[in-house]
mmCIF file of C-alpha atoms in Angstrom:
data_model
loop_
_atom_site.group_PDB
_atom_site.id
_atom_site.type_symbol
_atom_site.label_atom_id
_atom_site.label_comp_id
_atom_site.label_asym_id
_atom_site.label_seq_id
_atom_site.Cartn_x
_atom_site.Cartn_y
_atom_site.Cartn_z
ATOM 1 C CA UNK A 1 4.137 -23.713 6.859
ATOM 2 C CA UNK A 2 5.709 -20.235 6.975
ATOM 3 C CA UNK A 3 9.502 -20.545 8.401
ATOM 4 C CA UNK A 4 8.382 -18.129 10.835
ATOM 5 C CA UNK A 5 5.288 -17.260 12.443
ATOM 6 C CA UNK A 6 3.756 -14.018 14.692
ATOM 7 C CA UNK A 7 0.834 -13.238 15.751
ATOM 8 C CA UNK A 8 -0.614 -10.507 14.052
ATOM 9 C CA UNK A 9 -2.721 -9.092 16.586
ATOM 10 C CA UNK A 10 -3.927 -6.147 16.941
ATOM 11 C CA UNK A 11 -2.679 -5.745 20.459
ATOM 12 C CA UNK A 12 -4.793 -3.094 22.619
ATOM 13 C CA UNK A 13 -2.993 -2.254 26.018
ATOM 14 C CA UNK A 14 -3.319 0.225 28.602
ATOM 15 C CA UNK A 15 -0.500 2.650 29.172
ATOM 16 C CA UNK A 16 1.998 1.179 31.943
ATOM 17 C CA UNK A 17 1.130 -2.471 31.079
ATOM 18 C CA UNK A 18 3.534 -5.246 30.132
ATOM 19 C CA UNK A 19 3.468 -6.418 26.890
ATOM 20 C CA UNK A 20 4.699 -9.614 25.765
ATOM 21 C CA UNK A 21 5.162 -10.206 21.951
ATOM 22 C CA UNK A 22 6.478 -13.524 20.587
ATOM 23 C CA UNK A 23 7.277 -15.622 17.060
ATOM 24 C CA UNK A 24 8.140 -19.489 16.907
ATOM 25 C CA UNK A 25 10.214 -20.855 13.530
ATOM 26 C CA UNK A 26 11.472 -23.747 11.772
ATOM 27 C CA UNK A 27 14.349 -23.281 10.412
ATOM 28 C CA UNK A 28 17.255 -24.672 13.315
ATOM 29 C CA UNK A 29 19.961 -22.788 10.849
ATOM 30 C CA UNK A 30 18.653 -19.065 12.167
ATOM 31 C CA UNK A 31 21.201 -17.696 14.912
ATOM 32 C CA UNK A 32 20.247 -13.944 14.424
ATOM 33 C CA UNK A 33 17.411 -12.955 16.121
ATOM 34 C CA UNK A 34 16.211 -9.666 15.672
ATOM 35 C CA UNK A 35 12.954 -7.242 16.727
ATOM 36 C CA UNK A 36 12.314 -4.046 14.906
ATOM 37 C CA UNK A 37 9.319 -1.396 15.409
ATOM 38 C CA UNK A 38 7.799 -0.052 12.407
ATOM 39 C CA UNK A 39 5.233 2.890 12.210
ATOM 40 C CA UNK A 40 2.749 3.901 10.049
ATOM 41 C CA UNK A 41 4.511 4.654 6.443
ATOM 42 C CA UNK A 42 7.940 4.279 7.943
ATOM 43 C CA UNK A 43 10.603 1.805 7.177
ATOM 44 C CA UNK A 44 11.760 -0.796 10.364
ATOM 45 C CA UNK A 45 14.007 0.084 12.416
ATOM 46 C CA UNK A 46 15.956 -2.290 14.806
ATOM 47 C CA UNK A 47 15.189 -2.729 18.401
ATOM 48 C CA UNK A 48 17.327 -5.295 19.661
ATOM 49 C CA UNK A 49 19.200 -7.992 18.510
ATOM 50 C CA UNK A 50 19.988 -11.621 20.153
ATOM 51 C CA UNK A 51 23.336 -14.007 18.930
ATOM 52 C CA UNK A 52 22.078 -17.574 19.311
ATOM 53 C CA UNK A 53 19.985 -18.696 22.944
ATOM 54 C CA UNK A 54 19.558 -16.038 26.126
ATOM 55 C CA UNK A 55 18.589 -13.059 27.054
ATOM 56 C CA UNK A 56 18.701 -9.367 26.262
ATOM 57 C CA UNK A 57 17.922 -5.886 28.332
ATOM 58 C CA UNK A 58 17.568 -2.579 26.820
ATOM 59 C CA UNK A 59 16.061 -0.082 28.962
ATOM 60 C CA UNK A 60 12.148 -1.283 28.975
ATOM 61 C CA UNK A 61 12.532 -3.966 26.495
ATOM 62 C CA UNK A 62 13.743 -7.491 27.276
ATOM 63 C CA UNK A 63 14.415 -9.901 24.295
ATOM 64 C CA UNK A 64 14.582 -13.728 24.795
ATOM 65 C CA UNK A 65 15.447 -16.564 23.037
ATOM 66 C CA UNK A 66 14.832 -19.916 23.359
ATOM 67 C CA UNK A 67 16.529 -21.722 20.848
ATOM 68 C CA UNK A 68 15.416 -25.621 21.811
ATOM 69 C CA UNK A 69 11.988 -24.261 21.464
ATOM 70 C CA UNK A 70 12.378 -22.506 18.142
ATOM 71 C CA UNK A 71 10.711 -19.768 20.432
ATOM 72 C CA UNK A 72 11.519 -15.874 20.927
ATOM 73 C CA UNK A 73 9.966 -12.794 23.084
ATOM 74 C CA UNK A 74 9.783 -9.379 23.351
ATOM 75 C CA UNK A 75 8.842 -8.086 26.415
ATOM 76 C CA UNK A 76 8.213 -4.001 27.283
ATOM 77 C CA UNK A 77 7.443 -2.657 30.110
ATOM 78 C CA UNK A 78 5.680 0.222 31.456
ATOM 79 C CA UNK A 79 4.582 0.634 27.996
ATOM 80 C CA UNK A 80 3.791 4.311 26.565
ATOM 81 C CA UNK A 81 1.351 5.461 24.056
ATOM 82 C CA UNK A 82 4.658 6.090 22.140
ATOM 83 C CA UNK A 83 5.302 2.467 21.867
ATOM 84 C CA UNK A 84 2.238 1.982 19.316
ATOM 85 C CA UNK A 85 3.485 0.340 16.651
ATOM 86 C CA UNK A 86 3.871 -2.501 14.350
ATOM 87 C CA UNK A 87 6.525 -4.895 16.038
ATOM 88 C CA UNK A 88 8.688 -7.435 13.532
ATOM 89 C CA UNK A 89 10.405 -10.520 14.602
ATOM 90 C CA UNK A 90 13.206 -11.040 11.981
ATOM 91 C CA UNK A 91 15.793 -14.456 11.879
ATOM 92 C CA UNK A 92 19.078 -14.842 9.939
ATOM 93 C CA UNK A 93 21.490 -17.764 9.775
ATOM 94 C CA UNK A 94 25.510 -17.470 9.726
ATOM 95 C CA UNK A 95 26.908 -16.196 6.745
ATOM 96 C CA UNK A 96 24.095 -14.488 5.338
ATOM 97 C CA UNK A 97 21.705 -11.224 5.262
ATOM 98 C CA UNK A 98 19.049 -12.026 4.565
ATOM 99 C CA UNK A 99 16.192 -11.480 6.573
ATOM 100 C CA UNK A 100 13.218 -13.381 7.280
ATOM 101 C CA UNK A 101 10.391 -11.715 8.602
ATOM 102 C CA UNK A 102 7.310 -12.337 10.649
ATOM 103 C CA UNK A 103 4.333 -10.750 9.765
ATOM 104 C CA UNK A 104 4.354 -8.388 11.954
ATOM 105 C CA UNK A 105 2.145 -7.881 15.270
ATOM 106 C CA UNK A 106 0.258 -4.354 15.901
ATOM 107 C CA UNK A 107 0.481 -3.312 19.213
ATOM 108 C CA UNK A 108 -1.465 -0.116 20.028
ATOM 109 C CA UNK A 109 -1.142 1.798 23.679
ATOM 110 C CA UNK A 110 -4.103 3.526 25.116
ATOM 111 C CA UNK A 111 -3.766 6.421 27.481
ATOM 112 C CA UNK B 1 24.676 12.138 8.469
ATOM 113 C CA UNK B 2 21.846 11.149 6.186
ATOM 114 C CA UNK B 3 19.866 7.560 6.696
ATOM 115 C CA UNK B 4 18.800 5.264 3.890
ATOM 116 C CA UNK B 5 17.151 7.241 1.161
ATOM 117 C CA UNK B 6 14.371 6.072 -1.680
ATOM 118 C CA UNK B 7 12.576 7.499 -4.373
ATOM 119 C CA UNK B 8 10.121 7.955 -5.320
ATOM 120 C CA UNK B 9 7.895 7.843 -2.440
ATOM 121 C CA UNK B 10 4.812 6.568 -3.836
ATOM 122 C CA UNK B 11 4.536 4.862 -7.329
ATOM 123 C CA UNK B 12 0.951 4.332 -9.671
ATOM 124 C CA UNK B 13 1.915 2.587 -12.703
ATOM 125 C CA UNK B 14 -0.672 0.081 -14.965
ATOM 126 C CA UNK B 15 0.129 -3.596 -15.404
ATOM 127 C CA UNK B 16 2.424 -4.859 -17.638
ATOM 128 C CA UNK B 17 4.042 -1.412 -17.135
ATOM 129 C CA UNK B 18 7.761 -1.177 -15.772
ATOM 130 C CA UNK B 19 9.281 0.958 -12.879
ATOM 131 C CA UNK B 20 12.200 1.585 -11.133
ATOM 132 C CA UNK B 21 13.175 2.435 -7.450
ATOM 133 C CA UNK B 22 16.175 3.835 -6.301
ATOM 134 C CA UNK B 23 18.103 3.939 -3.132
ATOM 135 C CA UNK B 24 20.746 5.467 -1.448
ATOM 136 C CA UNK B 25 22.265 3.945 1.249
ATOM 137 C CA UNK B 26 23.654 5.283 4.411
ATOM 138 C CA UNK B 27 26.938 7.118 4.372
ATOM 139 C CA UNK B 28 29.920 4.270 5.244
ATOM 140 C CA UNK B 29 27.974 1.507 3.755
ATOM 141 C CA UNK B 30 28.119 -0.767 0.620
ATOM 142 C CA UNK B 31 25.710 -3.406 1.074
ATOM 143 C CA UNK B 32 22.045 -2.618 -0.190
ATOM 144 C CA UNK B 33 19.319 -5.571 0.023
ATOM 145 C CA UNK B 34 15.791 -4.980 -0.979
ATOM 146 C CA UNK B 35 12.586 -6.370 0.189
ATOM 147 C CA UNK B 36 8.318 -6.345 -0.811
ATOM 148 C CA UNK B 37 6.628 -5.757 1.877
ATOM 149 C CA UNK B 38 2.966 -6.470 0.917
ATOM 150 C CA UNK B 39 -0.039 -5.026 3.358
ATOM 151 C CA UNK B 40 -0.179 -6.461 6.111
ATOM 152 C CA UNK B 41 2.674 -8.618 6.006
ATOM 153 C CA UNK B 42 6.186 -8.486 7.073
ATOM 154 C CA UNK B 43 8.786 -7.723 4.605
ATOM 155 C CA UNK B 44 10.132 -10.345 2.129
ATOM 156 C CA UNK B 45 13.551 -10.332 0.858
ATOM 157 C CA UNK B 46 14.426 -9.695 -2.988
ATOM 158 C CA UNK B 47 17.668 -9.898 -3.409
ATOM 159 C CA UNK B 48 21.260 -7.345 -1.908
ATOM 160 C CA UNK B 49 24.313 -6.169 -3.854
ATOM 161 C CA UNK B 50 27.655 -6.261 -2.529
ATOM 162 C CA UNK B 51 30.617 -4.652 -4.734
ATOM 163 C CA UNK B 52 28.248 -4.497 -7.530
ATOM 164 C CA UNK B 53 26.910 -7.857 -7.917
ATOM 165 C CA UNK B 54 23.953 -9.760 -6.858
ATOM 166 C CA UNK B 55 24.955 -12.009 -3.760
ATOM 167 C CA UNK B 56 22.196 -13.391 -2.262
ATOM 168 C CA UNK B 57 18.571 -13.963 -4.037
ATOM 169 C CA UNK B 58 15.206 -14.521 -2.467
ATOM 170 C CA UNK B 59 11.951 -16.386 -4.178
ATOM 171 C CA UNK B 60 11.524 -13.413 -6.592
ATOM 172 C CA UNK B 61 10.978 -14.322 -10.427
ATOM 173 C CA UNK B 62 13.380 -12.769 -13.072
ATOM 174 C CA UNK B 63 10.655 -10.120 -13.404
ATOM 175 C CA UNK B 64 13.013 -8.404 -10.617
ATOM 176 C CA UNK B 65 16.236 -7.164 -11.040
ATOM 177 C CA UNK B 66 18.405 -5.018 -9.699
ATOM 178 C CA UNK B 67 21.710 -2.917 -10.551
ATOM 179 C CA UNK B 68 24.442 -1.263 -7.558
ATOM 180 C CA UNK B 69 26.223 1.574 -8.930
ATOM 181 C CA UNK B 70 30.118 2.351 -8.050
ATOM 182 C CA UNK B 71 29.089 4.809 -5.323
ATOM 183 C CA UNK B 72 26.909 2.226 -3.700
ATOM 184 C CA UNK B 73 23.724 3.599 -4.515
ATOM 185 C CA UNK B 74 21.035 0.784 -6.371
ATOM 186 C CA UNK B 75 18.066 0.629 -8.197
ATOM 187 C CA UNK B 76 15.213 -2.050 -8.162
ATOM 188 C CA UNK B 77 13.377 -2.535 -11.884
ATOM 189 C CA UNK B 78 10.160 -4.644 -12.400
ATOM 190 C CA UNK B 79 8.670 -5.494 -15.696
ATOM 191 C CA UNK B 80 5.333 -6.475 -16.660
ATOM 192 C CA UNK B 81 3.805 -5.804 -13.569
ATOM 193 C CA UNK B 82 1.183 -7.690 -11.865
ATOM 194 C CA UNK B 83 -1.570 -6.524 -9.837
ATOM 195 C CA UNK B 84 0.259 -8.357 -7.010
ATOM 196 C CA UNK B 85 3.236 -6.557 -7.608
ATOM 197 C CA UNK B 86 1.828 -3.690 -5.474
ATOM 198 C CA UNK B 87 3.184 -3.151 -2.139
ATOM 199 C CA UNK B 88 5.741 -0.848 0.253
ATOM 200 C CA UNK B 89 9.313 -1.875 -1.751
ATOM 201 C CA UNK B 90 11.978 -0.978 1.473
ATOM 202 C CA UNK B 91 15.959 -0.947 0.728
ATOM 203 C CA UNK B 92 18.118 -1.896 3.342
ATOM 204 C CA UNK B 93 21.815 -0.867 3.983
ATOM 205 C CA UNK B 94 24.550 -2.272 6.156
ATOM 206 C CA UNK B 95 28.296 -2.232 6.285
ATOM 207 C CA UNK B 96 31.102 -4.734 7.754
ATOM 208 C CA UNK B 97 32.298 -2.814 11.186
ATOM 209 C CA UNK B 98 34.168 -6.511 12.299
ATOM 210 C CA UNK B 99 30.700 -7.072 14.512
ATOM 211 C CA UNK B 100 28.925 -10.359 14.807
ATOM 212 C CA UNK B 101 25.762 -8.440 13.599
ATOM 213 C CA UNK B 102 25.929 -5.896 11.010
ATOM 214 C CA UNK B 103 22.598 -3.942 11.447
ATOM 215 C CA UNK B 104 20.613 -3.007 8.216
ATOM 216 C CA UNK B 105 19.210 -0.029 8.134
ATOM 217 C CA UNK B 106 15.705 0.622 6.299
ATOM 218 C CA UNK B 107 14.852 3.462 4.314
ATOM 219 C CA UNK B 108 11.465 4.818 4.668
ATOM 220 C CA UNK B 109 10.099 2.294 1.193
ATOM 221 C CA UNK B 110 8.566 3.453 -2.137
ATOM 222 C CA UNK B 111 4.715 2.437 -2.133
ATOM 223 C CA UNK B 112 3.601 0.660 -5.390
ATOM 224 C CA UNK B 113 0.300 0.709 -6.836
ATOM 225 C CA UNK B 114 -0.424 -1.314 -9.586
ATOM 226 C CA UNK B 115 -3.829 -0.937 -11.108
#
């Protein structure tokens, strides 16, 4: 069993729609929990990031985490044709860097 | 102010072959991790160099190794590739601003093909 797990989609939504991306894990050490968006031949970049349990706004995007349920989200809304891209879930525990990925769920957003 | 840097930007080497990838990582920073990030799949951490020494080491075999050079910069080696060897390599750089999260920041990866 991978220590984290995503969906890998692809996602098809219409312009304006809500999406809702998640990830579930194992590992009770993780208190980082991180989304980034990655496009097509471009390194990750971070989105948001969540310290332990709760929620998180940034504009259109909501991160949650539910910590009891080894369970996050990533919600955006009103999503734009702009937001088509790959979408990585990404844990860390204290005292480390390291980075443990999902695989990664497309999400593509049709005019 | 420049991002993470990486070079080269795509790679075709034979197996058994050997390569290296360089980074450069952002201005202000001194921490450099790299990670494989095979098609498809989300990226998988190799190892990160902190005041020139490894610190922290992922499920890679000794095959991969890695140097950090006084002005932060580092380079990833490989020898005897394998044909599973070949994916997007991404460095990562990050730097302790007294935050609960230090971000990393990606560069834009060196592709791999290994034929």
């Amino acid at each position: 069993q991978k220590e984290v797990e995503q969906d890998p989609g692809p996602l098809s939504v219409p312009e304006g729609a809500i999406v809702s991306l998640n990830c579930t894990y194992s590992n009770s050490a993780f208190q980082y929990f991180m989304w980034y968006r990655q496009y097509s031949r471009k390194g990750p970049e971070l989105l948001m990031y969540t310290y332990s349990s709760g929620n998180k706004e940034d504009g259109r995007f909501t991160a949650q985490v539910d910590k009891s349920s080894k369970y996050i989200s990533l919600f955006i809304r009103d999503s734009q044709p702009s937001d088509s891209a790959t979408y990585l879930c990404a844990m860390s525990g204290d005292n480390t860097d390291k980075l443990i990925f999902g695989t990664g769920t497309r999400l593509q957003v049709f005019p | 102010d420049a991002g993470v840097t990486q070079s080269p930007t795509h790679l075709i080497k034979t197996r058994g072959q050997q390569v290296t990838l360089r980074c450069s990582p952002k201005s202000g920073h001194d921490t450099v991790s790299w990670y494989q990030q095979a098609l498809g799949q989300g990226p998988q951490f190799i190892f990160q160099y902190y005041e020139e020494e490894e610190r922290q080491r992922g499920n890679f075999p000794d095959r991969f190794s890695g140097h950090q050079f006084p002005n932060y910069s580092s380079e990833l080696n490989v020898n005897a590739l394998l044909l599973g060897d070949s994916a997007l390599y991404l460095c990562a750089s990050s730097g302790w601003r007294g935050e609960i999260y230090n971000e990393q920041f990606f560069g834009p990866g060196t592709r791999l093909t290994v034929l």
